[in-house]
Coordinates of C-alpha atoms in Angstrom, one line a residue:
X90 CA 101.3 148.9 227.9
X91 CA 100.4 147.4 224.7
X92 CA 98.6 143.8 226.2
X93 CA 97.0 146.5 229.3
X94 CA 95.5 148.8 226.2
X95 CA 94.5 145.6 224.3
X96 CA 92.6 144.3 226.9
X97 CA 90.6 147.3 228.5
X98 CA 89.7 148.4 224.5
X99 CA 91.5 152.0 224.3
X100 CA 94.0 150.3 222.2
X101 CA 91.6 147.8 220.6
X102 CA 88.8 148.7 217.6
X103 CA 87.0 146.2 214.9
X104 CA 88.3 145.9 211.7
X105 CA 84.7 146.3 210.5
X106 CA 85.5 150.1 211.0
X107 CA 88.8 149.9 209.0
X108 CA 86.7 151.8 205.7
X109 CA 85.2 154.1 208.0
X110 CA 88.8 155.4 209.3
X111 CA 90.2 155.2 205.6
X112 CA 87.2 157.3 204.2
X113 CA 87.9 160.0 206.7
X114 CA 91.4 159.9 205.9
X115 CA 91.1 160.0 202.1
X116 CA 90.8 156.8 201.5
X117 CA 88.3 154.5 199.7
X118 CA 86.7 151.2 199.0
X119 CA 85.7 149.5 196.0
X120 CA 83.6 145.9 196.4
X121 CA 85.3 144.8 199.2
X122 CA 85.1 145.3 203.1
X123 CA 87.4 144.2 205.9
X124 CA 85.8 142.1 207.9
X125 CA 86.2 138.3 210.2
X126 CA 87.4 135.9 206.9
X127 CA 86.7 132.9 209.4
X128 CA 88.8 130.1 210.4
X129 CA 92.4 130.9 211.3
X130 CA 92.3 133.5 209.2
X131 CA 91.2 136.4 211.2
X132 CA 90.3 139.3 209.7
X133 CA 90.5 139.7 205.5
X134 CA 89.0 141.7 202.8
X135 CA 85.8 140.4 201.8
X136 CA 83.8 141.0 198.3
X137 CA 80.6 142.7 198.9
X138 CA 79.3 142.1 195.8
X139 CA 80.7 139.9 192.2
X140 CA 83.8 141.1 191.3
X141 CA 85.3 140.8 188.0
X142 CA 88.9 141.2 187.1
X143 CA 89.7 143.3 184.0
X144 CA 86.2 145.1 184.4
X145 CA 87.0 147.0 188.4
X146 CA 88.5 150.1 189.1
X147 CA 90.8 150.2 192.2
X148 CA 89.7 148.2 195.4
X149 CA 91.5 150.2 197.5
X150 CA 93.2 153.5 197.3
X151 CA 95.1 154.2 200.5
X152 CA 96.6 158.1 200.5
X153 CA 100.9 158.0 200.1
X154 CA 100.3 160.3 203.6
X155 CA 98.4 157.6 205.2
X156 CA 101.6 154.8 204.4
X157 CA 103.8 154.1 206.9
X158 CA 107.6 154.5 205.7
X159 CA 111.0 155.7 207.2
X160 CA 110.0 158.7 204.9
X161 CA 106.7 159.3 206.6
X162 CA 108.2 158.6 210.6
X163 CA 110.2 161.8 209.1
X164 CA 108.0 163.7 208.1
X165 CA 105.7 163.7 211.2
X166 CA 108.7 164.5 213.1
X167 CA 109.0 167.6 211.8
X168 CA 105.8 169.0 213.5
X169 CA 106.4 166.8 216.5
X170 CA 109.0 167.6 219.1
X171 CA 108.4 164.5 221.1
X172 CA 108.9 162.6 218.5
X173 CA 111.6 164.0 217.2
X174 CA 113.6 164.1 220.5
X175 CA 113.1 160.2 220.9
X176 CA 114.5 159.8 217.4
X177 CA 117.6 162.1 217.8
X178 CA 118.1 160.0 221.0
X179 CA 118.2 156.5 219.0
X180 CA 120.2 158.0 216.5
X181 CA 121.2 155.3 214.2
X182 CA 118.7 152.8 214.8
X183 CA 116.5 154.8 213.7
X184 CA 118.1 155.2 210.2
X185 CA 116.6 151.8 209.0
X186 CA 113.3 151.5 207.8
X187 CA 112.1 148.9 210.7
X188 CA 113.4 150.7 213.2
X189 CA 111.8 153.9 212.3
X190 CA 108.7 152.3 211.8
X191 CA 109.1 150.4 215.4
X192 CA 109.8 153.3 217.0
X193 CA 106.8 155.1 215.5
X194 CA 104.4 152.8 216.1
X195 CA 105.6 152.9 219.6
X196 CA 105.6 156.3 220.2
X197 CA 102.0 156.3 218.6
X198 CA 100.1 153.6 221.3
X199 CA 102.1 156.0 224.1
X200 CA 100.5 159.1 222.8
X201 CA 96.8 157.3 222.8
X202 CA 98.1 155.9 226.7
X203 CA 99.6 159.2 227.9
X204 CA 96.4 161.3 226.8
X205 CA 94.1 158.9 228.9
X206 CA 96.0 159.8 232.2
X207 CA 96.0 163.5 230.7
X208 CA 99.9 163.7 230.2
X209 CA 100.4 165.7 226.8
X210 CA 102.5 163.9 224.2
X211 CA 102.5 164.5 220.8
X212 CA 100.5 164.8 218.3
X213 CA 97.1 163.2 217.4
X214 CA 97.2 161.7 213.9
X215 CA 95.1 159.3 211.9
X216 CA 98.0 156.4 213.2
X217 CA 96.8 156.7 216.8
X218 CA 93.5 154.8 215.5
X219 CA 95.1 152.7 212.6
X220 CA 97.3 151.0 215.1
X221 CA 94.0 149.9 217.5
X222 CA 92.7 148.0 214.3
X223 CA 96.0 145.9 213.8
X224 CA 95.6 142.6 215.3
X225 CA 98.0 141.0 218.3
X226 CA 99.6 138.0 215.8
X227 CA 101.0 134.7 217.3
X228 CA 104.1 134.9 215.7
X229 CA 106.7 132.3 217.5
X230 CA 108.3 135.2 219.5
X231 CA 105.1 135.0 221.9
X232 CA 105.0 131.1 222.1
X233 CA 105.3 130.0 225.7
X234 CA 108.8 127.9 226.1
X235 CA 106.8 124.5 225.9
X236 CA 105.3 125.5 222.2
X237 CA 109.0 126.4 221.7
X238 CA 110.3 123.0 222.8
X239 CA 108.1 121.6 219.8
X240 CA 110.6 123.1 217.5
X241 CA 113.6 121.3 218.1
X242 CA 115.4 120.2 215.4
X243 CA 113.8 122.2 213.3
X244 CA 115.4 125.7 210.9
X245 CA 113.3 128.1 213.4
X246 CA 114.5 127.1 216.3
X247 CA 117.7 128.7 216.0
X248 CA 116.4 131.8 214.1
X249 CA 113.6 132.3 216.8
X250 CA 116.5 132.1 219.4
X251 CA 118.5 134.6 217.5
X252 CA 115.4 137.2 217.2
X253 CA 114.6 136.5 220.9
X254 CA 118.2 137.9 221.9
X255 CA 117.9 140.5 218.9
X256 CA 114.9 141.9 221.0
X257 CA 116.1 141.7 224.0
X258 CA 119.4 143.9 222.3
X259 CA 117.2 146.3 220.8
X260 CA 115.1 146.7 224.1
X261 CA 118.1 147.3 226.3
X262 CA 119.4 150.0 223.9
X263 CA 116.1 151.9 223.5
X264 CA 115.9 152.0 227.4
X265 CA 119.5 153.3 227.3
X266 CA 119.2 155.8 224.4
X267 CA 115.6 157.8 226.2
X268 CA 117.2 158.1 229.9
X269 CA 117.8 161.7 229.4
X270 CA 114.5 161.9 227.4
X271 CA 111.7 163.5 230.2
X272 CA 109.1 161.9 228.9
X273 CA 110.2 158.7 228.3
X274 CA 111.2 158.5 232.0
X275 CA 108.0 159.9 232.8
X276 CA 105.6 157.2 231.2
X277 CA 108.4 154.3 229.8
X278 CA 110.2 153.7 232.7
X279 CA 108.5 153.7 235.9
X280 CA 108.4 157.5 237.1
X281 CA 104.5 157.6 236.1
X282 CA 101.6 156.1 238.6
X283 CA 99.7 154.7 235.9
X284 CA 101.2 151.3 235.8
X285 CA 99.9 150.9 232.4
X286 CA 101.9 152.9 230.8
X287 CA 105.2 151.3 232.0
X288 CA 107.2 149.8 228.8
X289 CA 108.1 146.1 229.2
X290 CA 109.6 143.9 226.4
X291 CA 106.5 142.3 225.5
X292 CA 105.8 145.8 224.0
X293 CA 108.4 145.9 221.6
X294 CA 108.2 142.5 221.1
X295 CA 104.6 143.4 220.0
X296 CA 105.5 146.2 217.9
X297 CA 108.1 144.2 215.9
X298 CA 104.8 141.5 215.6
X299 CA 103.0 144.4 213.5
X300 CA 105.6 145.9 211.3
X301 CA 107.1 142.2 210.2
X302 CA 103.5 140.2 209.7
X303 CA 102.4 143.5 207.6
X304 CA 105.3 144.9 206.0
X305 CA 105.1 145.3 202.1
X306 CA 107.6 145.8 199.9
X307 CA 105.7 148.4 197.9
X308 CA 106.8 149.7 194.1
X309 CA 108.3 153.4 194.6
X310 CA 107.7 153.3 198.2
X311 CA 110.1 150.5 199.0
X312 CA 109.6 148.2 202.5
X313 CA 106.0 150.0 204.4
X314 CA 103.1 149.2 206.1
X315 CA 100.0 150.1 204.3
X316 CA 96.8 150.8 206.1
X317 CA 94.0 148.7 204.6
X318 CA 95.8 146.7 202.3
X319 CA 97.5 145.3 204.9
X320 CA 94.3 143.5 206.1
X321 CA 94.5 141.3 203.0
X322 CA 95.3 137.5 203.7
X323 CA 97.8 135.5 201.5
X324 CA 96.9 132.8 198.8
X325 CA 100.2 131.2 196.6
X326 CA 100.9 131.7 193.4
X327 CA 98.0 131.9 190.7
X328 CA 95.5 131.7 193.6
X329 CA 96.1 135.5 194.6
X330 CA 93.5 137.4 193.6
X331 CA 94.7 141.2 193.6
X332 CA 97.8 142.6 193.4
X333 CA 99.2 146.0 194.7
X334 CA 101.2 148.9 193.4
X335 CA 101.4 152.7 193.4
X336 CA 99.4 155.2 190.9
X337 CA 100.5 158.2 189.4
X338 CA 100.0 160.2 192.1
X339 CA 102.1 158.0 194.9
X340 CA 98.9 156.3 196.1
X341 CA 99.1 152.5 197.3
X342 CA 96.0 150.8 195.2
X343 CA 94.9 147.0 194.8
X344 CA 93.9 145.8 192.2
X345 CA 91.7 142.3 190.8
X346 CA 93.9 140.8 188.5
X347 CA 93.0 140.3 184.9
X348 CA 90.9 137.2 184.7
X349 CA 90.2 136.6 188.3
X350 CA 86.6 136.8 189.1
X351 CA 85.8 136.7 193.3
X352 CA 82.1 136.0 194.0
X353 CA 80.1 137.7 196.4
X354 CA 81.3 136.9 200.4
X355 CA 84.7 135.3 198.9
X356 CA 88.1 136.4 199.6
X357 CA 90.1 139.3 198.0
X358 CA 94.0 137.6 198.4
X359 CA 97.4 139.1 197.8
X360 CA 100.2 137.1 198.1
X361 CA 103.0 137.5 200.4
X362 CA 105.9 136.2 198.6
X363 CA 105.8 132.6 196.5
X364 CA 109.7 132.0 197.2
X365 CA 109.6 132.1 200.9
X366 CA 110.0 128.5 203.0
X367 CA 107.7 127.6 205.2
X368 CA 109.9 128.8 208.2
X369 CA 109.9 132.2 207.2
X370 CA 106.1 131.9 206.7
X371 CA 106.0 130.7 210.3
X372 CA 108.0 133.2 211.8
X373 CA 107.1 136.8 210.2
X374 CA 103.3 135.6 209.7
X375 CA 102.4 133.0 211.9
X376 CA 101.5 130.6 209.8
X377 CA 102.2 127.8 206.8
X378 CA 101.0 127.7 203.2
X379 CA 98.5 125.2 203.3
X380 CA 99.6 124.3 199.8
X381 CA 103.1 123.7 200.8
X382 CA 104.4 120.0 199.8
X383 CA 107.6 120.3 201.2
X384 CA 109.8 123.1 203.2
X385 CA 110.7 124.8 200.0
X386 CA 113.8 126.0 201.4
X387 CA 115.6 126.2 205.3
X388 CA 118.8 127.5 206.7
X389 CA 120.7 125.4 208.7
X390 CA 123.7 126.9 211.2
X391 CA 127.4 125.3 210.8
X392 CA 129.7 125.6 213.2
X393 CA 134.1 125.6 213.3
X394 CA 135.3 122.2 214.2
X395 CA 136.4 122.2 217.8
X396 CA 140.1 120.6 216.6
X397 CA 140.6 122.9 214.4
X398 CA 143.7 125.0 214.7
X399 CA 142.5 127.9 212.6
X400 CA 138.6 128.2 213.8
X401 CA 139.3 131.3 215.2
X402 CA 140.6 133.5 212.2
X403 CA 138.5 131.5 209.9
X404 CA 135.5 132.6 211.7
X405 CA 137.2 136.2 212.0
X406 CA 137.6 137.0 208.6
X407 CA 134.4 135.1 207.3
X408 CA 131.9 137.3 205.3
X409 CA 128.6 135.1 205.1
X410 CA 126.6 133.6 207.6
X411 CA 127.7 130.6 209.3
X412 CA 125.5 128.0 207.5
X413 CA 123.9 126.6 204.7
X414 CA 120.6 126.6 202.5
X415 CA 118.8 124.1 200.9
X416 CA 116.4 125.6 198.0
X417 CA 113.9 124.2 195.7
X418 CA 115.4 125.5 191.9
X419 CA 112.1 127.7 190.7
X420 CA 112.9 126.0 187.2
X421 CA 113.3 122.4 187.7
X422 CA 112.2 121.9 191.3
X423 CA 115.7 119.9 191.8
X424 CA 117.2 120.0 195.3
X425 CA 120.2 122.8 195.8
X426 CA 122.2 124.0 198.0
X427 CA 124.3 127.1 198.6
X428 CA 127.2 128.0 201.1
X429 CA 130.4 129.5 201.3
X430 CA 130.9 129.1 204.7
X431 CA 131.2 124.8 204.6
X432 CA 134.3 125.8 202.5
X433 CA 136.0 127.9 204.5
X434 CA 135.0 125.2 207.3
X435 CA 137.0 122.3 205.2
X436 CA 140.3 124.1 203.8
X437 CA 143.3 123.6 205.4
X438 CA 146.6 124.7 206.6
X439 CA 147.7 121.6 203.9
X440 CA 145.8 122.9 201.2
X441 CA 147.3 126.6 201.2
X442 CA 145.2 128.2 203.9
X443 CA 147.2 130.9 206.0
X444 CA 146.5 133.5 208.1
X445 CA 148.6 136.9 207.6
X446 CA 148.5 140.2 209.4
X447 CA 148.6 142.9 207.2
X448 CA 149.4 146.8 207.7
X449 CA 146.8 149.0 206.2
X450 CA 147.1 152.2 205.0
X451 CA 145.9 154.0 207.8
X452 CA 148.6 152.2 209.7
X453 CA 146.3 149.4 211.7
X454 CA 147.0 145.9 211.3
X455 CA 143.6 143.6 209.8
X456 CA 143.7 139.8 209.7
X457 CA 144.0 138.9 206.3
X458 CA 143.7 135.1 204.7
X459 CA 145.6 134.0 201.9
X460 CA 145.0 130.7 199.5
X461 CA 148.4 129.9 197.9
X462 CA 150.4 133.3 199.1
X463 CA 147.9 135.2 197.5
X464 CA 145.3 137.6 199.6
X465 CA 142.1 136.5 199.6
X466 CA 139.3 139.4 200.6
X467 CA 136.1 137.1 201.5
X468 CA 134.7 133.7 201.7
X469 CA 133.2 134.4 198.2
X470 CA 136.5 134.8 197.0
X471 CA 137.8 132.2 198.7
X472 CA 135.5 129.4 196.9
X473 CA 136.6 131.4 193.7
X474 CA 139.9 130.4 194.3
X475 CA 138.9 126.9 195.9
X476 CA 137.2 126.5 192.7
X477 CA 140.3 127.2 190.0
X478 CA 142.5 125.1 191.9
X479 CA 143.9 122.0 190.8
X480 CA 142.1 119.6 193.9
X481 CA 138.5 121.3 193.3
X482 CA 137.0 118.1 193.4
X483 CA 138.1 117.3 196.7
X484 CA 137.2 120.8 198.5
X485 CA 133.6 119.9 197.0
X486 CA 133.6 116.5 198.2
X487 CA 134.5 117.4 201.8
X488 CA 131.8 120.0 201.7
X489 CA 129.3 117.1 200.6
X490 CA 130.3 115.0 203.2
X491 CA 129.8 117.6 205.7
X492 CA 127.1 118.6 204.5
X493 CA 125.4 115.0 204.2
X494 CA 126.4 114.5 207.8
X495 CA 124.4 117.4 209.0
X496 CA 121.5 116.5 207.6
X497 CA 121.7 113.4 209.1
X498 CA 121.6 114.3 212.2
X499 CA 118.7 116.7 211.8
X500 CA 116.7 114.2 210.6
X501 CA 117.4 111.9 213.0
X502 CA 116.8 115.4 215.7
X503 CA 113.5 115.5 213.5
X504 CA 112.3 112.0 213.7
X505 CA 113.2 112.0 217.8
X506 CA 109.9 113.1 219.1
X507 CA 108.0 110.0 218.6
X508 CA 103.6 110.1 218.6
X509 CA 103.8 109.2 222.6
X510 CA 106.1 112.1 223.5
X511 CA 104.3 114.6 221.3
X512 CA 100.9 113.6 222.9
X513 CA 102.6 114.3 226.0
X514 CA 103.4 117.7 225.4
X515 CA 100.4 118.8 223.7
X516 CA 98.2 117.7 226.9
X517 CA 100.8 120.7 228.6
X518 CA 98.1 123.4 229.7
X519 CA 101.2 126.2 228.4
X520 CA 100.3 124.5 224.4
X521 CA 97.8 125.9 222.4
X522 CA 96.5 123.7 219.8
X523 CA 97.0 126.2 216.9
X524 CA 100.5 126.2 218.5
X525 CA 101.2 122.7 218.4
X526 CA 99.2 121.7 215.0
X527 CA 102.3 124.6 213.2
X528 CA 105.1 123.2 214.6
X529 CA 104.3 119.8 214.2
X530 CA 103.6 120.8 210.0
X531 CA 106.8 122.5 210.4
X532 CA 108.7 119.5 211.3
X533 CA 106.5 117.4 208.7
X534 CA 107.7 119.7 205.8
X535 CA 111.2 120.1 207.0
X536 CA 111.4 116.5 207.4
X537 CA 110.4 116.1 203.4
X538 CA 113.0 119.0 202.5
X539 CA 115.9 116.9 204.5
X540 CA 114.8 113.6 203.0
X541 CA 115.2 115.5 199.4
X542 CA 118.6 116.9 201.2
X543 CA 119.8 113.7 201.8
X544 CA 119.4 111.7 198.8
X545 CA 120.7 114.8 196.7
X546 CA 124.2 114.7 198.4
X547 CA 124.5 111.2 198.4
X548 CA 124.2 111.2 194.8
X549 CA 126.3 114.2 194.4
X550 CA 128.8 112.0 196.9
X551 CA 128.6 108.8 194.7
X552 CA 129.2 111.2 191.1
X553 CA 132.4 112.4 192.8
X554 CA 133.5 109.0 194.0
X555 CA 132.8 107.5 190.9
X556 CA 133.8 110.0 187.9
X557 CA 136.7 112.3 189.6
X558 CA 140.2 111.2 188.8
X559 CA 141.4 114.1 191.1
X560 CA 139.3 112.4 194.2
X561 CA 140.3 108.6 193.0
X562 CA 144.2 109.8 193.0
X563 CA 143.9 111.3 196.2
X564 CA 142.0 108.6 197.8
X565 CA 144.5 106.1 196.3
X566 CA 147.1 108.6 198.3
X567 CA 145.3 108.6 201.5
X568 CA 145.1 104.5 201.3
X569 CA 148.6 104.3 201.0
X570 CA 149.5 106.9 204.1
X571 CA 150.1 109.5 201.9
X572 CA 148.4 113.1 203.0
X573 CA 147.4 114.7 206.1
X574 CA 145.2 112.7 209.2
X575 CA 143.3 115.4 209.2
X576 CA 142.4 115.4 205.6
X577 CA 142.0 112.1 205.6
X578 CA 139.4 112.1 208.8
X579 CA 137.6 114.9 207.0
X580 CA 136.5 112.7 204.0
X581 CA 136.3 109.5 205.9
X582 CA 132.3 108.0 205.4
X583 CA 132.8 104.9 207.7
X584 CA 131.4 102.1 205.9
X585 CA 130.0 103.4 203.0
X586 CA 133.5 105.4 201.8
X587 CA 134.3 101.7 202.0

């Protein structure tokens, strides 16, 4: 529905009448315009004239009315049956702020498609024009499977596999939740003639493109899309030129910040968050800081090992995802790393790991873990524990090993696709050079962030080796045939251990 709208223009209008839509909504502009920003860029907010930062009023002043929040998706159900019917049917989905705002948006390009084949639905509000100016992003959920094949080895690949099936999830339940819904059966799901109007995943896919490459996590609105504001492209750091927040009246403004001067034709920037890794950048926003050096930070999955006798309730009663991140410190700029779960992973029936049921007092029976005899309620307390106990130093140095092994074998994932095989796939006709020119900075900056990886837990490795009497003494024990095989495999490092 979404692509068919986009294509024949009743779901398609140029951001150069953004203002013109805002102003007739309550809106206003100060010095800047929306407008083509050039490049890969697309559209932006441009200064119309010399701006001076300390010295402007408000840039933009979008309406709290016009904001899109879980609050506001309520609020126009109230005078909007059909609406409201499709969010009693989804029930709890809709109780989170995306997948009110999903469902809205949704529901808001049907209304503009119904009306053209003259079915009544809904309301007309100023949202059935806002969503025509939003632009169709190429997030990684639309790449075509050989753009996807260029991220092997790298931190998106999994996550873009787990949104895919996340989608896929949330699609299947929508179509389940609206089958005694009239209307929805009448346009969604095949009852209508007008093939256009036929829901497919693409369109939610699409949806969830808009509300994750705009969503703003605004001050005393909390996470919302914000007409207008939204349009403004990201610079890092220092090199953001506005900033945004609420006035006293609940209206989203931006604002130049004090000391920032944008000439005539140039830029007005906000930034969408200094922290995040280039991953994240690449998948809610389609693209990669072009100041980014390195990564800055990735997640990377960890997984039971298949011998293991307790995988099972390990991974039963674990509370954290099943991996770990590697983090630039904002401070220092050292190497970290953080992650419960490679703990959990590593501790053994021999070290005091057992699994218990327990009766609660409702009378059901839970799976409970216990360090030592004593209850343990979550991985986080489980490290706690890990941490106070007399062999410390060797629960670390497992994890390091493990660790160092992982990343390892990414790299060497990372490094696979040599220049001849990567010339090969980019001459595919299904990989579009903006495509291929993201992932291959992806893996570039990953690469850099593993390399860092590396080196950091190889020296963390050697300080344990070298200055632990708990891991000399137990080493000494494990040369001798003292200790468990397992144990003893666990920590082995082949020739360097040596």
């Amino acid at each position: 529905m979404i692509r068919c709208g986009r294509q024949e223009g009743w779901l398609a209008q140029p951001s150069s009448e953004l203002e013109n839509w805002a102003v007739l909504n309550g809106g206003s502009f100060n010095g800047v315009k929306c407008a083509v920003a050039g490049g890969d860029r697309g559209s932006g907010l441009l200064a119309i004239r010399d701006l001076k930062g300390g010295d402007e009023g408000p840039l933009l002043v979008v309406p709290r009315d016009l904001v899109i929040s879980k609050e506001a998706v309520e609020v126009a159900a109230k005078s909007d049956k059909d609406l409201r019917e499709l969010l009693e049917a989804l029930g709890e989905f809709v109780q989170t702020t995306r997948g009110a705002v999903l469902t809205f948006l949704l529901y808001t390009a049907t209304v503009t498609a119904a009306r053209r084949s003259n079915y009544q639905l809904g309301s007309l509000t100023p949202f059935n024009q806002y969503i025509k100016f939003l632009p169709d992003e190429l997030l990684p959920t639309f790449w075509t499977p050989d753009e996807v094949a260029l991220l092997d080895g790298t931190s998106l690949q999994a996550a873009l596999e787990a949104k895919q099936r996340s989608l896929e999830r949330e699609f299947a339940l929508l179509a389940e939740a609206t089958q005694d819904v009239r209307w929805c059966q009448d346009l969604w799901w095949g009852s209508s003639p007008d093939a256009s109007l036929n829901l497919s995943l693409d369109d939610w896919k699409a949806v969830d493109a808009m509300y994750r490459s705009r969503v703003l996590e605004f001050p005393g609105i909390g996470d919302a899309m914000v007409p207008c504001i939204d349009m403004a492209n990201h610079a890092a750091g220092e090199a953001a030129s506005a900033l945004y927040e609420t006035d006293g009246a609940g209206n989203a403004i931006l604002l130049l910040r004090d000391g920032m001067d944008v000439r005539h034709g140039e830029e007005v920037t906000i930034t969408y968050g200094d922290r995040k890794g280039a991953c994240e950048m690449l998948f809610s926003y389609g693209f990669i800081d072009e100041s980014m050096e390195d990564a800055r930070e990735l997640f990377l999955p960890l997984e039971m090992d298949d011998d293991d006798p307790l995988a099972r309730p390990k991974d039963h009663v674990a509370t954290v995802a099943p991996g770990v991140k590697f983090y630039k410190d904002d401070e220092t700029g050292a190497l970290k790393w953080r992650s419960e779960y490679v703990y959990l992973m590593n501790v053994n029936q021999e070290d005091g790991l057992e699994f218990a049921f327990a009766q609660t007092v409702t009378g059901e029976r839970e799976l409970q873990m216990l360090f030592h005899d004593t209850p343990v309620g979550s991985t986080a307390d489980l490290l706690s524990a890990l941490q106070k106990d007399p062999q410390w130093d060797v629960h670390h140095l497992r994890a390091v090993v493990k660790l160092s092994q992982l990343v390892e074998q990414r790299l060497n994932i990372i490094s696979s696709l040599e220049n001849g095989a990567l010339t090969e796939r980019r001459a595919k006709p299904t990989v579009r050079e903006r495509c291929f020119e993201l992932a291959l900075r992806l893996r570039f900056l990953e690469g850099q962030l593993l390399m860092q990886a590396f080196v950091a837990l190889e020296q963390e490795r050697d300080e344990l080796l070298n200055d632990s009497p708990v891991v000399r003494e137990y080493l000494v024990k494990q040369a001798s045939g003292d200790g468990s095989q397992q144990q003893h495999a666990e920590l082995e490092l082949d020739e360097d251990f040596t």
